[in-house]
Amino acid sequence: MNKKAFYDFSYGVYLCTSWDEGRPVGCVANSSMQITSSPATIAVSLNHDNYTNKCVAATGYFAVCILAEDCDPQLIGKFGFSSSKDTDKFADFPWKVRGKLPVPDGVKAYITCKVVDKMETSTHTVFLGEVIDADVLKEGTPCLLYTSPSPRDRTRSR
């Protein structure tokens, strides 16, 4: 199998957030997609080792926050390289409760969901969520994709 074929798979960079007994938690997720439009349902895939996975399973709710190309690279760093189990990832970033879930300021859009089903794989849980709220917070900004130059790279080239 030539794994380079996966490099041409188009997918975005997202934050998945939830609650841990009233405390906001979250992690970077690169696998999220719309499943149906009516009822509006999306899926997000979270590694079993991510503390956020356990919190989504416990609360039955999650938000997918869509990142823009111009997002703060520290947001990706904090949510992608530390654990919510022992780190308050929201401490350094302003955030609001939107659709019952924590959403960091500076994201392009958010979609909040109630878990309606899940599928277990050997390494990840795929949560299916019925959408309870969604909004666009930054109009006209392209979404951050894994093929996009990183926010840090764009800053260096200016």
mmCIF file of C-alpha atoms in Angstrom:
data_model
loop_
_atom_site.group_PDB
_atom_site.id
_atom_site.type_symbol
_atom_site.label_atom_id
_atom_site.label_comp_id
_atom_site.label_asym_id
_atom_site.label_seq_id
_atom_site.Cartn_x
_atom_site.Cartn_y
_atom_site.Cartn_z
ATOM 1 C CA MET A 1 0.000 0.000 0.000
ATOM 2 C CA ASN A 2 1.311 3.431 -0.953
ATOM 3 C CA LYS A 3 0.402 5.698 1.979
ATOM 4 C CA LYS A 4 1.241 8.769 -0.126
ATOM 5 C CA ALA A 5 -2.234 8.400 -1.642
ATOM 6 C CA PHE A 6 -3.617 9.667 1.684
ATOM 7 C CA TYR A 7 -1.669 12.937 1.265
ATOM 8 C CA ASP A 8 -4.164 13.949 -1.419
ATOM 9 C CA PHE A 9 -7.130 13.358 0.870
ATOM 10 C CA SER A 10 -8.611 16.793 1.545
ATOM 11 C CA TYR A 11 -9.479 17.491 5.167
ATOM 12 C CA GLY A 12 -9.533 20.399 7.559
ATOM 13 C CA VAL A 13 -8.184 21.256 10.966
ATOM 14 C CA TYR A 14 -10.776 21.507 13.717
ATOM 15 C CA LEU A 15 -11.042 21.847 17.457
ATOM 16 C CA CYS A 16 -13.432 19.517 19.219
ATOM 17 C CA THR A 17 -14.654 20.821 22.580
ATOM 18 C CA SER A 18 -16.826 19.542 25.403
ATOM 19 C CA TRP A 19 -17.162 19.750 29.185
ATOM 20 C CA ASP A 20 -15.502 17.962 32.094
ATOM 21 C CA GLU A 21 -17.792 18.567 35.092
ATOM 22 C CA GLY A 22 -18.290 22.215 34.102
ATOM 23 C CA ARG A 23 -14.695 22.786 32.954
ATOM 24 C CA PRO A 24 -14.118 23.369 29.210
ATOM 25 C CA VAL A 25 -11.950 20.793 27.426
ATOM 26 C CA GLY A 26 -10.880 20.272 23.843
ATOM 27 C CA CYS A 27 -8.425 18.851 21.343
ATOM 28 C CA VAL A 28 -7.396 19.161 17.705
ATOM 29 C CA ALA A 29 -9.325 16.875 15.355
ATOM 30 C CA ASN A 30 -8.644 16.454 11.661
ATOM 31 C CA SER A 31 -11.523 14.130 10.871
ATOM 32 C CA SER A 32 -14.956 15.693 10.820
ATOM 33 C CA MET A 33 -17.661 15.717 8.188
ATOM 34 C CA GLN A 34 -21.334 16.309 7.528
ATOM 35 C CA ILE A 35 -23.309 13.066 7.478
ATOM 36 C CA THR A 36 -26.825 14.319 6.659
ATOM 37 C CA SER A 37 -28.548 17.652 6.158
ATOM 38 C CA SER A 38 -31.925 16.675 7.604
ATOM 39 C CA PRO A 39 -31.682 16.148 10.436
ATOM 40 C CA ALA A 40 -28.359 17.986 10.360
ATOM 41 C CA THR A 41 -25.815 15.437 11.585
ATOM 42 C CA ILE A 42 -22.028 15.520 11.652
ATOM 43 C CA ALA A 43 -19.286 13.104 12.664
ATOM 44 C CA VAL A 44 -16.026 13.697 14.491
ATOM 45 C CA SER A 45 -13.288 11.140 15.105
ATOM 46 C CA LEU A 46 -11.330 11.321 18.374
ATOM 47 C CA ASN A 47 -8.415 9.159 19.463
ATOM 48 C CA HIS A 48 -9.112 6.919 22.455
ATOM 49 C CA ASP A 49 -6.097 8.493 24.200
ATOM 50 C CA ASN A 50 -7.548 12.022 24.001
ATOM 51 C CA TYR A 51 -9.116 13.095 27.281
ATOM 52 C CA THR A 52 -11.738 14.975 25.254
ATOM 53 C CA ASN A 53 -12.953 11.610 23.911
ATOM 54 C CA LYS A 54 -13.824 10.529 27.454
ATOM 55 C CA CYS A 55 -15.566 13.849 28.138
ATOM 56 C CA VAL A 56 -17.696 13.690 24.976
ATOM 57 C CA ALA A 57 -18.698 10.140 25.880
ATOM 58 C CA ALA A 58 -19.612 11.221 29.440
ATOM 59 C CA THR A 59 -21.563 14.390 28.570
ATOM 60 C CA GLY A 60 -23.077 13.314 25.253
ATOM 61 C CA TYR A 61 -22.248 16.694 23.691
ATOM 62 C CA PHE A 62 -19.469 18.142 21.534
ATOM 63 C CA ALA A 63 -18.670 21.168 19.414
ATOM 64 C CA VAL A 64 -16.630 21.175 16.245
ATOM 65 C CA CYS A 65 -14.865 24.502 15.802
ATOM 66 C CA ILE A 66 -13.730 25.184 12.253
ATOM 67 C CA LEU A 67 -10.372 26.946 12.076
ATOM 68 C CA ALA A 68 -9.475 29.583 9.502
ATOM 69 C CA GLU A 69 -6.175 29.917 7.646
ATOM 70 C CA ASP A 70 -5.350 32.999 9.717
ATOM 71 C CA CYS A 71 -6.046 31.407 13.110
ATOM 72 C CA ASP A 72 -3.651 31.915 15.999
ATOM 73 C CA PRO A 73 -1.024 29.134 15.704
ATOM 74 C CA GLN A 74 -0.841 29.030 19.504
ATOM 75 C CA LEU A 75 -4.450 27.823 19.517
ATOM 76 C CA ILE A 76 -3.403 24.771 17.495
ATOM 77 C CA GLY A 77 -0.332 24.286 19.661
ATOM 78 C CA LYS A 78 -2.224 24.415 22.962
ATOM 79 C CA PHE A 79 -5.136 22.233 21.841
ATOM 80 C CA GLY A 80 -2.949 19.825 19.878
ATOM 81 C CA PHE A 81 0.049 19.225 22.134
ATOM 82 C CA SER A 82 -1.259 19.091 25.695
ATOM 83 C CA SER A 83 -3.929 17.113 27.509
ATOM 84 C CA SER A 84 -7.105 18.619 28.931
ATOM 85 C CA LYS A 85 -6.762 16.104 31.744
ATOM 86 C CA ASP A 86 -4.049 18.230 33.376
ATOM 87 C CA THR A 87 -4.021 21.480 31.341
ATOM 88 C CA ASP A 88 -6.614 24.258 31.156
ATOM 89 C CA LYS A 89 -6.381 24.766 27.402
ATOM 90 C CA PHE A 90 -8.885 27.635 27.552
ATOM 91 C CA ALA A 91 -6.892 29.678 30.125
ATOM 92 C CA ASP A 92 -4.889 31.589 27.487
ATOM 93 C CA PHE A 93 -7.751 32.210 25.051
ATOM 94 C CA PRO A 94 -11.018 34.101 25.382
ATOM 95 C CA TRP A 95 -14.031 31.862 24.829
ATOM 96 C CA LYS A 96 -17.813 31.840 25.062
ATOM 97 C CA VAL A 97 -20.515 29.262 25.601
ATOM 98 C CA ARG A 98 -22.269 28.883 22.257
ATOM 99 C CA GLY A 99 -24.997 26.316 21.752
ATOM 100 C CA LYS A 100 -24.307 24.981 25.282
ATOM 101 C CA LEU A 101 -20.608 24.283 24.578
ATOM 102 C CA PRO A 102 -17.287 26.126 24.947
ATOM 103 C CA VAL A 103 -16.046 27.801 21.757
ATOM 104 C CA PRO A 104 -12.733 29.703 21.654
ATOM 105 C CA ASP A 105 -12.824 33.178 20.121
ATOM 106 C CA GLY A 106 -11.056 33.418 16.777
ATOM 107 C CA VAL A 107 -12.534 30.319 15.160
ATOM 108 C CA LYS A 108 -14.183 30.642 11.748
ATOM 109 C CA ALA A 109 -17.365 28.791 12.664
ATOM 110 C CA TYR A 110 -18.755 26.306 15.139
ATOM 111 C CA ILE A 111 -21.246 23.451 15.124
ATOM 112 C CA THR A 112 -22.569 22.106 18.433
ATOM 113 C CA CYS A 113 -24.043 18.632 18.664
ATOM 114 C CA LYS A 114 -25.784 16.098 20.835
ATOM 115 C CA VAL A 115 -24.291 12.617 20.425
ATOM 116 C CA VAL A 116 -26.818 10.276 18.796
ATOM 117 C CA ASP A 117 -24.530 7.336 18.049
ATOM 118 C CA LYS A 118 -20.904 6.275 18.027
ATOM 119 C CA MET A 119 -18.655 3.738 16.354
ATOM 120 C CA GLU A 120 -15.506 2.305 17.894
ATOM 121 C CA THR A 121 -12.390 1.486 15.900
ATOM 122 C CA SER A 122 -9.152 0.083 17.283
ATOM 123 C CA THR A 123 -7.757 3.588 17.925
ATOM 124 C CA HIS A 124 -10.618 6.105 17.614
ATOM 125 C CA THR A 125 -14.241 6.742 18.467
ATOM 126 C CA VAL A 126 -16.374 8.258 15.713
ATOM 127 C CA PHE A 127 -19.119 10.282 17.375
ATOM 128 C CA LEU A 128 -22.250 11.105 15.362
ATOM 129 C CA GLY A 129 -23.928 14.259 16.546
ATOM 130 C CA GLU A 130 -27.253 15.850 15.752
ATOM 131 C CA VAL A 131 -26.645 19.568 15.312
ATOM 132 C CA ILE A 132 -28.205 21.767 17.991
ATOM 133 C CA ASP A 133 -26.562 25.065 16.977
ATOM 134 C CA ALA A 134 -24.170 26.445 14.365
ATOM 135 C CA ASP A 135 -22.885 29.837 13.304
ATOM 136 C CA VAL A 136 -20.238 31.529 11.167
ATOM 137 C CA LEU A 137 -18.090 33.891 13.231
ATOM 138 C CA LYS A 138 -15.592 35.040 10.560
ATOM 139 C CA GLU A 139 -16.952 35.632 7.073
ATOM 140 C CA GLY A 140 -14.746 35.416 3.989
ATOM 141 C CA THR A 141 -11.792 33.684 5.617
ATOM 142 C CA PRO A 142 -10.652 30.403 4.007
ATOM 143 C CA CYS A 143 -10.748 27.272 6.147
ATOM 144 C CA LEU A 144 -7.467 25.845 7.401
ATOM 145 C CA LEU A 145 -6.691 22.615 5.572
ATOM 146 C CA TYR A 146 -3.788 20.276 6.097
ATOM 147 C CA THR A 147 -2.625 21.336 2.628
ATOM 148 C CA SER A 148 -2.745 25.035 3.609
ATOM 149 C CA PRO A 149 0.453 26.790 4.597
ATOM 150 C CA SER A 150 0.570 26.947 8.382
ATOM 151 C CA PRO A 151 -0.266 30.287 10.047
ATOM 152 C CA ARG A 152 3.347 30.367 11.290
ATOM 153 C CA ASP A 153 4.730 29.918 7.731
ATOM 154 C CA ARG A 154 2.584 32.767 6.375
ATOM 155 C CA THR A 155 3.786 35.072 9.144
ATOM 156 C CA ARG A 156 7.445 34.298 8.365
ATOM 157 C CA SER A 157 6.996 35.028 4.651
ATOM 158 C CA ARG A 158 5.650 38.552 5.200
#
